[in-house]
PDB file of N, CA, C and O in Angstrom:
ATOM      1  N   MET A 149     111.667  84.369  99.140  1.00  0.00           N
ATOM      2  CA  MET A 149     110.857  84.933 100.715  1.00  0.00           C
ATOM      3  C   MET A 149     109.337  85.130  99.505  1.00  0.00           C
ATOM      4  O   MET A 149     108.240  84.833 100.323  1.00  0.00           O
ATOM      5  N   TYR A 150     109.699  86.379  98.771  1.00  0.00           N
ATOM      6  CA  TYR A 150     109.086  86.270  97.815  1.00  0.00           C
ATOM      7  C   TYR A 150     107.979  85.333  96.221  1.00  0.00           C
ATOM      8  O   TYR A 150     106.737  85.360  96.796  1.00  0.00           O
ATOM      9  N   ALA A 151     108.887  84.432  96.233  1.00  0.00           N
ATOM     10  CA  ALA A 151     108.531  82.837  95.762  1.00  0.00           C
ATOM     11  C   ALA A 151     107.414  82.276  96.703  1.00  0.00           C
ATOM     12  O   ALA A 151     105.644  82.298  95.963  1.00  0.00           O
ATOM     13  N   ARG A 152     106.812  82.527  97.652  1.00  0.00           N
ATOM     14  CA  ARG A 152     106.060  81.726  98.787  1.00  0.00           C
ATOM     15  C   ARG A 152     104.910  82.811  98.537  1.00  0.00           C
ATOM     16  O   ARG A 152     103.856  81.581  98.945  1.00  0.00           O
ATOM     17  N   ARG A 153     105.660  83.749  99.084  1.00  0.00           N
ATOM     18  CA  ARG A 153     104.277  84.587  99.261  1.00  0.00           C
ATOM     19  C   ARG A 153     103.135  84.528  97.462  1.00  0.00           C
ATOM     20  O   ARG A 153     102.227  84.307  97.217  1.00  0.00           O
ATOM     21  N   ARG A 154     103.759  84.775  96.011  1.00  0.00           N
ATOM     22  CA  ARG A 154     103.262  84.229  95.152  1.00  0.00           C
ATOM     23  C   ARG A 154     102.578  83.046  95.324  1.00  0.00           C
ATOM     24  O   ARG A 154     101.714  82.997  94.563  1.00  0.00           O
ATOM     25  N   HIS A 155     103.529  81.395  95.413  1.00  0.00           N
ATOM     26  CA  HIS A 155     102.884  81.161  95.932  1.00  0.00           C
ATOM     27  C   HIS A 155     101.038  80.633  96.358  1.00  0.00           C
ATOM     28  O   HIS A 155     100.242  80.580  96.219  1.00  0.00           O
ATOM     29  N   VAL A 156     101.824  81.228  97.370  1.00  0.00           N
ATOM     30  CA  VAL A 156     100.182  80.809  98.130  1.00  0.00           C
ATOM     31  C   VAL A 156      99.026  81.991  98.167  1.00  0.00           C
ATOM     32  O   VAL A 156      98.192  81.566  97.853  1.00  0.00           O
ATOM     33  N   TYR A 157      99.533  83.028  96.965  1.00  0.00           N
ATOM     34  CA  TYR A 157      99.262  83.991  96.222  1.00  0.00           C
ATOM     35  C   TYR A 157      97.786  83.018  95.551  1.00  0.00           C
ATOM     36  O   TYR A 157      96.749  83.840  95.690  1.00  0.00           O
ATOM     37  N   PHE A 158      98.505  83.070  94.883  1.00  0.00           N
ATOM     38  CA  PHE A 158      97.682  82.074  94.000  1.00  0.00           C
ATOM     39  C   PHE A 158      97.426  80.298  94.142  1.00  0.00           C
ATOM     40  O   PHE A 158      96.200  80.175  92.790  1.00  0.00           O
ATOM     41  N   ALA A 159      96.832  80.384  94.982  1.00  0.00           N
ATOM     42  CA  ALA A 159      96.475  78.923  95.730  1.00  0.00           C
ATOM     43  C   ALA A 159      95.521  79.696  96.208  1.00  0.00           C
ATOM     44  O   ALA A 159      94.597  79.057  95.702  1.00  0.00           O
ATOM     45  N   MET A 160      95.919  80.633  97.033  1.00  0.00           N
ATOM     46  CA  MET A 160      94.302  81.193  97.028  1.00  0.00           C
ATOM     47  C   MET A 160      92.960  81.369  96.788  1.00  0.00           C
ATOM     48  O   MET A 160      92.142  81.335  96.260  1.00  0.00           O
ATOM     49  N   MET A 161      93.764  82.043  95.019  1.00  0.00           N
ATOM     50  CA  MET A 161      92.726  82.578  93.657  1.00  0.00           C
ATOM     51  C   MET A 161      92.715  81.376  93.014  1.00  0.00           C
ATOM     52  O   MET A 161      91.493  81.689  92.782  1.00  0.00           O
ATOM     53  N   GLY A 162      92.882  80.400  93.363  1.00  0.00           N
ATOM     54  CA  GLY A 162      92.229  79.289  92.478  1.00  0.00           C
ATOM     55  C   GLY A 162      91.556  79.109  93.665  1.00  0.00           C
ATOM     56  O   GLY A 162      90.305  77.994  92.994  1.00  0.00           O
ATOM     57  N   THR A 163      91.906  78.585  94.513  1.00  0.00           N
ATOM     58  CA  THR A 163      90.490  78.045  96.036  1.00  0.00           C
ATOM     59  C   THR A 163      89.267  79.316  95.130  1.00  0.00           C
ATOM     60  O   THR A 163      88.198  78.280  95.703  1.00  0.00           O
ATOM     61  N   CYS A 164      89.878  80.757  94.993  1.00  0.00           N
ATOM     62  CA  CYS A 164      88.199  80.986  95.090  1.00  0.00           C
ATOM     63  C   CYS A 164      88.187  80.824  93.421  1.00  0.00           C
ATOM     64  O   CYS A 164      86.074  80.730  93.781  1.00  0.00           O
ATOM     65  N   LEU A 165      87.843  80.846  92.669  1.00  0.00           N
ATOM     66  CA  LEU A 165      87.959  80.485  91.788  1.00  0.00           C
ATOM     67  C   LEU A 165      86.986  79.210  91.752  1.00  0.00           C
ATOM     68  O   LEU A 165      85.917  78.679  90.545  1.00  0.00           O
ATOM     69  N   ALA A 166      87.267  78.057  92.218  1.00  0.00           N
ATOM     70  CA  ALA A 166      86.509  76.538  91.488  1.00  0.00           C
ATOM     71  C   ALA A 166      85.326  76.376  93.057  1.00  0.00           C
ATOM     72  O   ALA A 166      84.726  75.992  92.994  1.00  0.00           O
ATOM     73  N   LEU A 167      86.008  77.604  94.587  1.00  0.00           N
ATOM     74  CA  LEU A 167      84.653  77.834  94.900  1.00  0.00           C
ATOM     75  C   LEU A 167      83.302  78.162  94.103  1.00  0.00           C
ATOM     76  O   LEU A 167      82.275  77.865  93.782  1.00  0.00           O
ATOM     77  N   PHE A 168      84.220  79.136  93.341  1.00  0.00           N
ATOM     78  CA  PHE A 168      82.964  79.572  92.470  1.00  0.00           C
ATOM     79  C   PHE A 168      82.191  79.002  91.264  1.00  0.00           C
ATOM     80  O   PHE A 168      80.676  78.674  91.131  1.00  0.00           O
ATOM     81  N   VAL A 169      83.485  78.696  91.019  1.00  0.00           N
ATOM     82  CA  VAL A 169      82.693  77.191  89.652  1.00  0.00           C
ATOM     83  C   VAL A 169      82.135  76.156  90.682  1.00  0.00           C
ATOM     84  O   VAL A 169      80.934  75.774  90.194  1.00  0.00           O
ATOM     85  N   LEU A 170      82.419  75.673  91.431  1.00  0.00           N
ATOM     86  CA  LEU A 170      81.422  73.829  92.053  1.00  0.00           C
ATOM     87  C   LEU A 170      80.691  74.577  92.400  1.00  0.00           C
ATOM     88  O   LEU A 170      79.791  74.119  91.995  1.00  0.00           O
ATOM     89  N   ALA A 171      80.628  75.577  93.277  1.00  0.00           N
ATOM     90  CA  ALA A 171      79.020  75.898  93.524  1.00  0.00           C
ATOM     91  C   ALA A 171      77.364  76.476  92.727  1.00  0.00           C
ATOM     92  O   ALA A 171      77.053  75.967  92.662  1.00  0.00           O
ATOM     93  N   TRP A 172      77.958  77.171  91.304  1.00  0.00           N
ATOM     94  CA  TRP A 172      77.278  77.374  90.543  1.00  0.00           C
ATOM     95  C   TRP A 172      77.563  76.189  89.747  1.00  0.00           C
ATOM     96  O   TRP A 172      76.042  76.004  88.782  1.00  0.00           O
ATOM     97  N   GLY A 173      77.565  75.610  89.172  1.00  0.00           N
ATOM     98  CA  GLY A 173      78.072  74.257  88.476  1.00  0.00           C
ATOM     99  C   GLY A 173      77.297  73.078  88.954  1.00  0.00           C
ATOM    100  O   GLY A 173      76.648  72.333  88.415  1.00  0.00           O
ATOM    101  N   VAL A 174      77.949  72.792  90.125  1.00  0.00           N
ATOM    102  CA  VAL A 174      77.772  71.507  90.905  1.00  0.00           C
ATOM    103  C   VAL A 174      76.887  71.387  91.894  1.00  0.00           C
ATOM    104  O   VAL A 174      75.398  70.760  91.993  1.00  0.00           O
ATOM    105  N   VAL A 175      76.650  72.136  93.360  1.00  0.00           N
ATOM    106  CA  VAL A 175      76.482  72.024  94.656  1.00  0.00           C
ATOM    107  C   VAL A 175      74.748  72.891  94.485  1.00  0.00           C
ATOM    108  O   VAL A 175      74.307  72.584  95.125  1.00  0.00           O
ATOM    109  N   ARG A 176      74.771  73.402  93.702  1.00  0.00           N
ATOM    110  CA  ARG A 176      73.641  74.623  92.832  1.00  0.00           C
ATOM    111  C   ARG A 176      72.589  73.532  93.044  1.00  0.00           C
ATOM    112  O   ARG A 176      71.470  73.544  93.044  1.00  0.00           O
ATOM    113  N   LEU A 177      72.732  72.111  92.172  1.00  0.00           N
ATOM    114  CA  LEU A 177      72.094  71.246  91.632  1.00  0.00           C
ATOM    115  C   LEU A 177      71.619  71.019  93.215  1.00  0.00           C
ATOM    116  O   LEU A 177      70.147  70.215  93.833  1.00  0.00           O
ATOM    117  N   TRP A 178      71.712  70.208  94.522  1.00  0.00           N
ATOM    118  CA  TRP A 178      71.415  69.844  95.491  1.00  0.00           C
ATOM    119  C   TRP A 178      71.116  71.036  96.580  1.00  0.00           C
ATOM    120  O   TRP A 178      69.868  70.686  97.002  1.00  0.00           O
ATOM    121  N   SER A 179      71.769  71.679  96.913  1.00  0.00           N
ATOM    122  CA  SER A 179      71.809  73.023  97.900  1.00  0.00           C
ATOM    123  C   SER A 179      71.578  74.045  97.482  1.00  0.00           C
ATOM    124  O   SER A 179      72.494  74.656  97.614  1.00  0.00           O
ATOM    125  N   LEU A 180      71.013  74.718  97.135  1.00  0.00           N
ATOM    126  CA  LEU A 180      71.308  76.621  96.849  1.00  0.00           C
ATOM    127  C   LEU A 180      71.672  77.507  98.500  1.00  0.00           C
ATOM    128  O   LEU A 180      72.532  77.881  97.569  1.00  0.00           O
ATOM    129  N   PRO A 181      71.768  77.196  99.593  1.00  0.00           N
ATOM    130  CA  PRO A 181      71.909  77.601 100.420  1.00  0.00           C
ATOM    131  C   PRO A 181      74.000  77.143 100.654  1.00  0.00           C
ATOM    132  O   PRO A 181      73.865  78.095 100.632  1.00  0.00           O
ATOM    133  N   VAL A 182      73.685  76.093  99.842  1.00  0.00           N
ATOM    134  CA  VAL A 182      74.864  75.718 100.618  1.00  0.00           C
ATOM    135  C   VAL A 182      75.090  76.254  99.045  1.00  0.00           C
ATOM    136  O   VAL A 182      77.305  76.951  99.352  1.00  0.00           O
ATOM    137  N   ALA A 183      75.617  77.123  98.152  1.00  0.00           N
ATOM    138  CA  ALA A 183      76.402  77.084  96.659  1.00  0.00           C
ATOM    139  C   ALA A 183      76.164  79.277  97.800  1.00  0.00           C
ATOM    140  O   ALA A 183      77.081  79.428  97.136  1.00  0.00           O
ATOM    141  N   VAL A 184      74.937  79.046  97.810  1.00  0.00           N
ATOM    142  CA  VAL A 184      75.358  80.844  98.605  1.00  0.00           C
ATOM    143  C   VAL A 184      76.183  80.696  99.388  1.00  0.00           C
ATOM    144  O   VAL A 184      77.671  81.940  99.679  1.00  0.00           O
ATOM    145  N   ALA A 185      76.682  80.289 100.478  1.00  0.00           N
ATOM    146  CA  ALA A 185      77.654  80.135 101.268  1.00  0.00           C
ATOM    147  C   ALA A 185      79.380  79.462 100.952  1.00  0.00           C
ATOM    148  O   ALA A 185      80.149  81.214 100.711  1.00  0.00           O
ATOM    149  N   MET A 186      78.940  79.394 100.164  1.00  0.00           N
ATOM    150  CA  MET A 186      80.680  78.716  99.443  1.00  0.00           C
ATOM    151  C   MET A 186      81.348  79.889  98.386  1.00  0.00           C
ATOM    152  O   MET A 186      81.988  80.893  98.154  1.00  0.00           O
ATOM    153  N   CYS A 187      80.396  80.408  97.509  1.00  0.00           N
ATOM    154  CA  CYS A 187      80.175  82.422  97.281  1.00  0.00           C
ATOM    155  C   CYS A 187      80.236  83.024  97.527  1.00  0.00           C
ATOM    156  O   CYS A 187      81.310  83.946  97.734  1.00  0.00           O
ATOM    157  N   VAL A 188      80.662  82.828  99.182  1.00  0.00           N
ATOM    158  CA  VAL A 188      80.277  83.741 100.410  1.00  0.00           C
ATOM    159  C   VAL A 188      81.516  83.685 100.426  1.00  0.00           C
ATOM    160  O   VAL A 188      82.364  84.515 101.097  1.00  0.00           O
ATOM    161  N   VAL A 189      81.622  82.288 101.220  1.00  0.00           N
ATOM    162  CA  VAL A 189      83.297  81.971 101.669  1.00  0.00           C
ATOM    163  C   VAL A 189      84.656  82.494 100.093  1.00  0.00           C
ATOM    164  O   VAL A 189      85.498  83.329 100.910  1.00  0.00           O
ATOM    165  N   ALA A 190      84.622  81.943  98.813  1.00  0.00           N
ATOM    166  CA  ALA A 190      85.009  82.709  97.384  1.00  0.00           C
ATOM    167  C   ALA A 190      84.537  84.199  97.889  1.00  0.00           C
ATOM    168  O   ALA A 190      86.121  85.099  96.981  1.00  0.00           O
ATOM    169  N   MET A 191      83.789  85.378  98.424  1.00  0.00           N
ATOM    170  CA  MET A 191      83.916  86.727  98.384  1.00  0.00           C
ATOM    171  C   MET A 191      85.414  86.913  98.956  1.00  0.00           C
ATOM    172  O   MET A 191      85.456  88.421  99.211  1.00  0.00           O
ATOM    173  N   VAL A 192      84.648  86.729 100.405  1.00  0.00           N
ATOM    174  CA  VAL A 192      86.542  87.065 100.926  1.00  0.00           C
ATOM    175  C   VAL A 192      87.380  86.524 100.537  1.00  0.00           C
ATOM    176  O   VAL A 192      88.649  87.353 101.104  1.00  0.00           O
ATOM    177  N   ILE A 193      88.282  85.572 100.853  1.00  0.00           N
ATOM    178  CA  ILE A 193      89.003  85.483  99.330  1.00  0.00           C
ATOM    179  C   ILE A 193      89.927  86.262  98.962  1.00  0.00           C
ATOM    180  O   ILE A 193      91.104  85.933  99.556  1.00  0.00           O
ATOM    181  N   PRO A 194      89.696  86.737  98.007  1.00  0.00           N
ATOM    182  CA  PRO A 194      90.704  87.960  97.899  1.00  0.00           C
ATOM    183  C   PRO A 194      91.071  89.068  98.015  1.00  0.00           C
ATOM    184  O   PRO A 194      92.111  89.119  98.136  1.00  0.00           O
ATOM    185  N   PRO A 195      90.308  88.367  99.232  1.00  0.00           N
ATOM    186  CA  PRO A 195      91.175  90.733 100.414  1.00  0.00           C
ATOM    187  C   PRO A 195      92.374  90.191 100.946  1.00  0.00           C
ATOM    188  O   PRO A 195      93.636  90.677 101.267  1.00  0.00           O
ATOM    189  N   LEU A 196      91.455  89.094 101.229  1.00  0.00           N
ATOM    190  CA  LEU A 196      93.609  88.781 101.728  1.00  0.00           C
ATOM    191  C   LEU A 196      93.975  87.863 101.284  1.00  0.00           C
ATOM    192  O   LEU A 196      95.344  87.869 101.317  1.00  0.00           O
ATOM    193  N   ALA A 197      94.086  87.469  99.828  1.00  0.00           N
ATOM    194  CA  ALA A 197      94.750  86.993  98.983  1.00  0.00           C
ATOM    195  C   ALA A 197      96.052  88.397  98.847  1.00  0.00           C
ATOM    196  O   ALA A 197      96.742  88.009  98.883  1.00  0.00           O
ATOM    197  N   ALA A 198      95.335  88.955  98.712  1.00  0.00           N
ATOM    198  CA  ALA A 198      95.843  90.784  98.318  1.00  0.00           C
ATOM    199  C   ALA A 198      96.589  91.047  99.046  1.00  0.00           C
ATOM    200  O   ALA A 198      97.970  91.401  99.715  1.00  0.00           O
ATOM    201  N   ILE A 199      96.325  91.228 101.239  1.00  0.00           N
ATOM    202  CA  ILE A 199      96.714  91.572 101.961  1.00  0.00           C
ATOM    203  C   ILE A 199      98.454  90.540 102.151  1.00  0.00           C
ATOM    204  O   ILE A 199      98.979  90.856 102.492  1.00  0.00           O
ATOM    205  N   VAL A 200      98.298  88.590 102.199  1.00  0.00           N
ATOM    206  CA  VAL A 200      99.014  87.693 101.573  1.00  0.00           C
ATOM    207  C   VAL A 200      99.959  88.509 100.743  1.00  0.00           C
ATOM    208  O   VAL A 200     101.414  88.263 101.047  1.00  0.00           O
ATOM    209  N   ALA A 201      99.711  88.541  99.654  1.00  0.00           N
ATOM    210  CA  ALA A 201     100.679  88.988  98.838  1.00  0.00           C
ATOM    211  C   ALA A 201     101.368  90.085  98.468  1.00  0.00           C
ATOM    212  O   ALA A 201     102.673  90.309  98.646  1.00  0.00           O
ATOM    213  N   ASN A 202     101.711  91.066  99.636  1.00  0.00           N
ATOM    214  CA  ASN A 202     101.902  92.597  99.371  1.00  0.00           C
ATOM    215  C   ASN A 202     102.279  92.594 101.212  1.00  0.00           C
ATOM    216  O   ASN A 202     103.164  93.069 101.462  1.00  0.00           O
ATOM    217  N   ARG A 203     102.072  91.699 102.104  1.00  0.00           N
ATOM    218  CA  ARG A 203     102.736  91.871 103.643  1.00  0.00           C
ATOM    219  C   ARG A 203     104.729  91.467 103.275  1.00  0.00           C
ATOM    220  O   ARG A 203     105.039  90.316 102.644  1.00  0.00           O
ATOM    221  N   ARG A 204     104.747  92.288 103.826  1.00  0.00           N
ATOM    222  CA  ARG A 204     106.534  92.606 103.757  1.00  0.00           C
ATOM    223  C   ARG A 204     106.698  91.519 104.982  1.00  0.00           C
ATOM    224  O   ARG A 204     105.801  91.222 106.002  1.00  0.00           O
ATOM    225  N   GLY A 205     108.233  89.988 104.638  1.00  0.00           N
ATOM    226  CA  GLY A 205     108.264  89.262 105.601  1.00  0.00           C
ATOM    227  C   GLY A 205     109.319  89.772 106.026  1.00  0.00           C
ATOM    228  O   GLY A 205     110.191  91.239 106.180  1.00  0.00           O
ATOM    229  N   PRO A 206     110.018  89.430 107.298  1.00  0.00           N
ATOM    230  CA  PRO A 206     111.028  90.078 108.631  1.00  0.00           C
ATOM    231  C   PRO A 206     113.050  89.791 107.988  1.00  0.00           C
ATOM    232  O   PRO A 206     113.116  91.274 108.163  1.00  0.00           O
ATOM    233  N   GLU A 207     112.506  89.498 106.509  1.00  0.00           N
ATOM    234  CA  GLU A 207     114.139  89.585 106.503  1.00  0.00           C
ATOM    235  C   GLU A 207     113.556  90.285 105.266  1.00  0.00           C
ATOM    236  O   GLU A 207     115.120  91.031 104.226  1.00  0.00           O
ATOM    237  N   ASP A 208     112.852  91.051 104.597  1.00  0.00           N
ATOM    238  CA  ASP A 208     112.831  92.705 103.573  1.00  0.00           C
ATOM    239  C   ASP A 208     113.341  93.519 104.428  1.00  0.00           C
ATOM    240  O   ASP A 208     112.497  94.480 105.181  1.00  0.00           O
ATOM    241  N   ARG A 209     114.570  94.554 103.857  1.00  0.00           N
ATOM    242  CA  ARG A 209     115.029  95.046 103.945  1.00  0.00           C
ATOM    243  C   ARG A 209     114.454  96.546 103.517  1.00  0.00           C
ATOM    244  O   ARG A 209     115.546  97.337 103.348  1.00  0.00           O
ATOM    245  N   TRP A 210     113.751  96.636 103.481  1.00  0.00           N
ATOM    246  CA  TRP A 210     113.068  97.923 102.116  1.00  0.00           C
ATOM    247  C   TRP A 210     113.311  98.997 102.765  1.00  0.00           C
ATOM    248  O   TRP A 210     113.505 100.182 102.407  1.00  0.00           O
ATOM    249  N   TRP A 211     113.234  98.641 104.296  1.00  0.00           N
ATOM    250  CA  TRP A 211     113.188 100.349 104.863  1.00  0.00           C
ATOM    251  C   TRP A 211     115.346 100.479 104.974  1.00  0.00           C
ATOM    252  O   TRP A 211     115.564 102.032 105.912  1.00  0.00           O
ATOM    253  N   ASP A 212     116.051  99.431 104.381  1.00  0.00           N
ATOM    254  CA  ASP A 212     117.359  99.895 104.270  1.00  0.00           C
ATOM    255  C   ASP A 212     117.988 100.446 103.441  1.00  0.00           C
ATOM    256  O   ASP A 212     118.908 100.865 103.576  1.00  0.00           O
ATOM    257  N   ASP A 213     116.383 100.446 102.587  1.00  0.00           N
ATOM    258  CA  ASP A 213     117.433 100.901 101.290  1.00  0.00           C
ATOM    259  C   ASP A 213     117.855 102.354 100.877  1.00  0.00           C
ATOM    260  O   ASP A 213     117.577 102.632 101.243  1.00  0.00           O
ATOM    261  N   PRO A 214     118.537 102.571 100.115  1.00  0.00           N
ATOM    262  CA  PRO A 214     118.671 103.916  99.520  1.00  0.00           C
ATOM    263  C   PRO A 214     117.692 103.940  98.759  1.00  0.00           C
ATOM    264  O   PRO A 214     117.514 103.461  98.026  1.00  0.00           O
ATOM    265  N   SER A 215     117.814 105.655  99.395  1.00  0.00           N
ATOM    266  CA  SER A 215     116.675 106.109  98.395  1.00  0.00           C
ATOM    267  C   SER A 215     117.382 106.361  96.676  1.00  0.00           C
ATOM    268  O   SER A 215     116.490 106.870  95.939  1.00  0.00           O
ATOM    269  N   GLY A 216     118.163 106.748  96.212  1.00  0.00           N
ATOM    270  CA  GLY A 216     118.834 107.491  95.115  1.00  0.00           C
ATOM    271  C   GLY A 216     119.306 108.601  95.188  1.00  0.00           C
ATOM    272  O   GLY A 216     120.009 109.347  94.536  1.00  0.00           O
ATOM    273  N   ASP A 217     119.165 109.346  96.702  1.00  0.00           N
ATOM    274  CA  ASP A 217     119.359 111.134  96.730  1.00  0.00           C
ATOM    275  C   ASP A 217     120.286 110.733  97.236  1.00  0.00           C
ATOM    276  O   ASP A 217     120.240 110.767  98.403  1.00  0.00           O
ATOM    277  N   PRO A 218     121.762 111.233  97.068  1.00  0.00           N
ATOM    278  CA  PRO A 218     122.464 111.158  98.429  1.00  0.00           C
ATOM    279  C   PRO A 218     122.789 111.444  98.978  1.00  0.00           C
ATOM    280  O   PRO A 218     123.104 111.224 100.779  1.00  0.00           O
ATOM    281  N   LYS A 219     122.063 113.431  99.061  1.00  0.00           N
ATOM    282  CA  LYS A 219     121.484 114.712 100.117  1.00  0.00           C
ATOM    283  C   LYS A 219     120.912 114.027 101.169  1.00  0.00           C
ATOM    284  O   LYS A 219     121.058 113.746 102.740  1.00  0.00           O
ATOM    285  N   SER A 220     119.351 113.034 101.043  1.00  0.00           N
ATOM    286  CA  SER A 220     118.803 112.787 101.965  1.00  0.00           C
ATOM    287  C   SER A 220     119.097 111.905 102.099  1.00  0.00           C
ATOM    288  O   SER A 220     118.773 111.508 103.470  1.00  0.00           O
ATOM    289  N   ASP A 221     120.068 110.850 101.598  1.00  0.00           N
ATOM    290  CA  ASP A 221     120.653 109.114 102.303  1.00  0.00           C
ATOM    291  C   ASP A 221     121.185 109.534 103.571  1.00  0.00           C
ATOM    292  O   ASP A 221     121.286 108.692 104.623  1.00  0.00           O
ATOM    293  N   GLU A 222     122.352 110.880 103.075  1.00  0.00           N
ATOM    294  CA  GLU A 222     123.311 110.690 104.133  1.00  0.00           C
ATOM    295  C   GLU A 222     122.692 111.505 105.598  1.00  0.00           C
ATOM    296  O   GLU A 222     122.771 111.189 106.758  1.00  0.00           O
ATOM    297  N   TRP A 223     121.335 111.709 104.513  1.00  0.00           N
ATOM    298  CA  TRP A 223     120.537 113.339 106.310  1.00  0.00           C
ATOM    299  C   TRP A 223     120.093 112.586 106.883  1.00  0.00           C
ATOM    300  O   TRP A 223     120.296 111.749 108.274  1.00  0.00           O
ATOM    301  N   TRP A 224     119.173 111.373 106.286  1.00  0.00           N
ATOM    302  CA  TRP A 224     119.255 109.689 107.093  1.00  0.00           C
ATOM    303  C   TRP A 224     120.268 108.996 108.020  1.00  0.00           C
ATOM    304  O   TRP A 224     119.885 108.637 108.912  1.00  0.00           O
ATOM    305  N   ASP A 225     120.493 109.104 106.973  1.00  0.00           N
ATOM    306  CA  ASP A 225     121.389 108.081 107.855  1.00  0.00           C
ATOM    307  C   ASP A 225     122.709 109.230 108.727  1.00  0.00           C
ATOM    308  O   ASP A 225     122.689 108.260 110.180  1.00  0.00           O
ATOM    309  N   GLU A 226     122.714 110.369 109.549  1.00  0.00           N
ATOM    310  CA  GLU A 226     122.864 111.194 109.924  1.00  0.00           C
ATOM    311  C   GLU A 226     122.509 111.140 111.002  1.00  0.00           C
ATOM    312  O   GLU A 226     121.936 110.414 112.762  1.00  0.00           O
ATOM    313  N   LEU A 227     121.069 110.783 110.959  1.00  0.00           N
ATOM    314  CA  LEU A 227     119.681 110.191 111.525  1.00  0.00           C
ATOM    315  C   LEU A 227     119.702 109.531 112.523  1.00  0.00           C
ATOM    316  O   LEU A 227     120.087 109.329 114.015  1.00  0.00           O
ATOM    317  N   ASP A 228     120.379 108.020 111.884  1.00  0.00           N
ATOM    318  CA  ASP A 228     120.155 106.943 112.331  1.00  0.00           C
ATOM    319  C   ASP A 228     120.819 107.078 113.265  1.00  0.00           C
ATOM    320  O   ASP A 228     121.403 105.840 113.798  1.00  0.00           O
ATOM    321  N   GLY A 229     122.159 107.640 112.887  1.00  0.00           N
ATOM    322  CA  GLY A 229     123.630 107.325 114.031  1.00  0.00           C
ATOM    323  C   GLY A 229     124.184 106.180 112.805  1.00  0.00           C
ATOM    324  O   GLY A 229     125.166 105.660 113.391  1.00  0.00           O
ATOM    325  N   LYS A 230     124.454 106.936 111.694  1.00  0.00           N
ATOM    326  CA  LYS A 230     124.805 105.256 111.184  1.00  0.00           C
ATOM    327  C   LYS A 230     125.963 105.985 110.273  1.00  0.00           C
ATOM    328  O   LYS A 230     125.965 107.316 109.564  1.00  0.00           O
ATOM    329  N   ARG A 231     126.641 105.755 110.130  1.00  0.00           N
ATOM    330  CA  ARG A 231     128.052 105.696 109.215  1.00  0.00           C
ATOM    331  C   ARG A 231     128.310 105.242 107.436  1.00  0.00           C
ATOM    332  O   ARG A 231     128.674 103.872 108.123  1.00  0.00           O
ATOM    333  N   ARG A 232     127.985 105.942 106.968  1.00  0.00           N
ATOM    334  CA  ARG A 232     128.153 105.492 105.226  1.00  0.00           C
ATOM    335  C   ARG A 232     129.270 105.376 104.517  1.00  0.00           C
ATOM    336  O   ARG A 232     130.440 106.157 104.591  1.00  0.00           O
ATOM    337  N   PRO A 233     129.965 104.559 104.240  1.00  0.00           N
ATOM    338  CA  PRO A 233     131.353 104.410 103.466  1.00  0.00           C
ATOM    339  C   PRO A 233     131.333 105.316 101.930  1.00  0.00           C
ATOM    340  O   PRO A 233     130.538 104.897 101.598  1.00  0.00           O
ATOM    341  N   ARG A 234     132.049 106.203 102.272  1.00  0.00           N
ATOM    342  CA  ARG A 234     132.467 106.835 101.152  1.00  0.00           C
ATOM    343  C   ARG A 234     133.968 106.208 100.083  1.00  0.00           C
ATOM    344  O   ARG A 234     134.348 106.208 100.326  1.00  0.00           O
TER     345      ARG A 234
END
């Protein structure tokens, strides 16, 4: 799942870069308002790409990972009603 998020992130960032380059390299020669609009759209993409890249999927079981502190893990397992094999 991590690879898919990474691919989507790079695709979004590539689109952002392409919009900037096309806006000021090509489109501005025909229409300045369209070039500015393309840059506004490109400006919104990086925060969305960061959200997509850092989103946890349903199969990411980060909350079940042990913390490394045996006492803390034992305490949390007791609160959750789980018994860990010793």
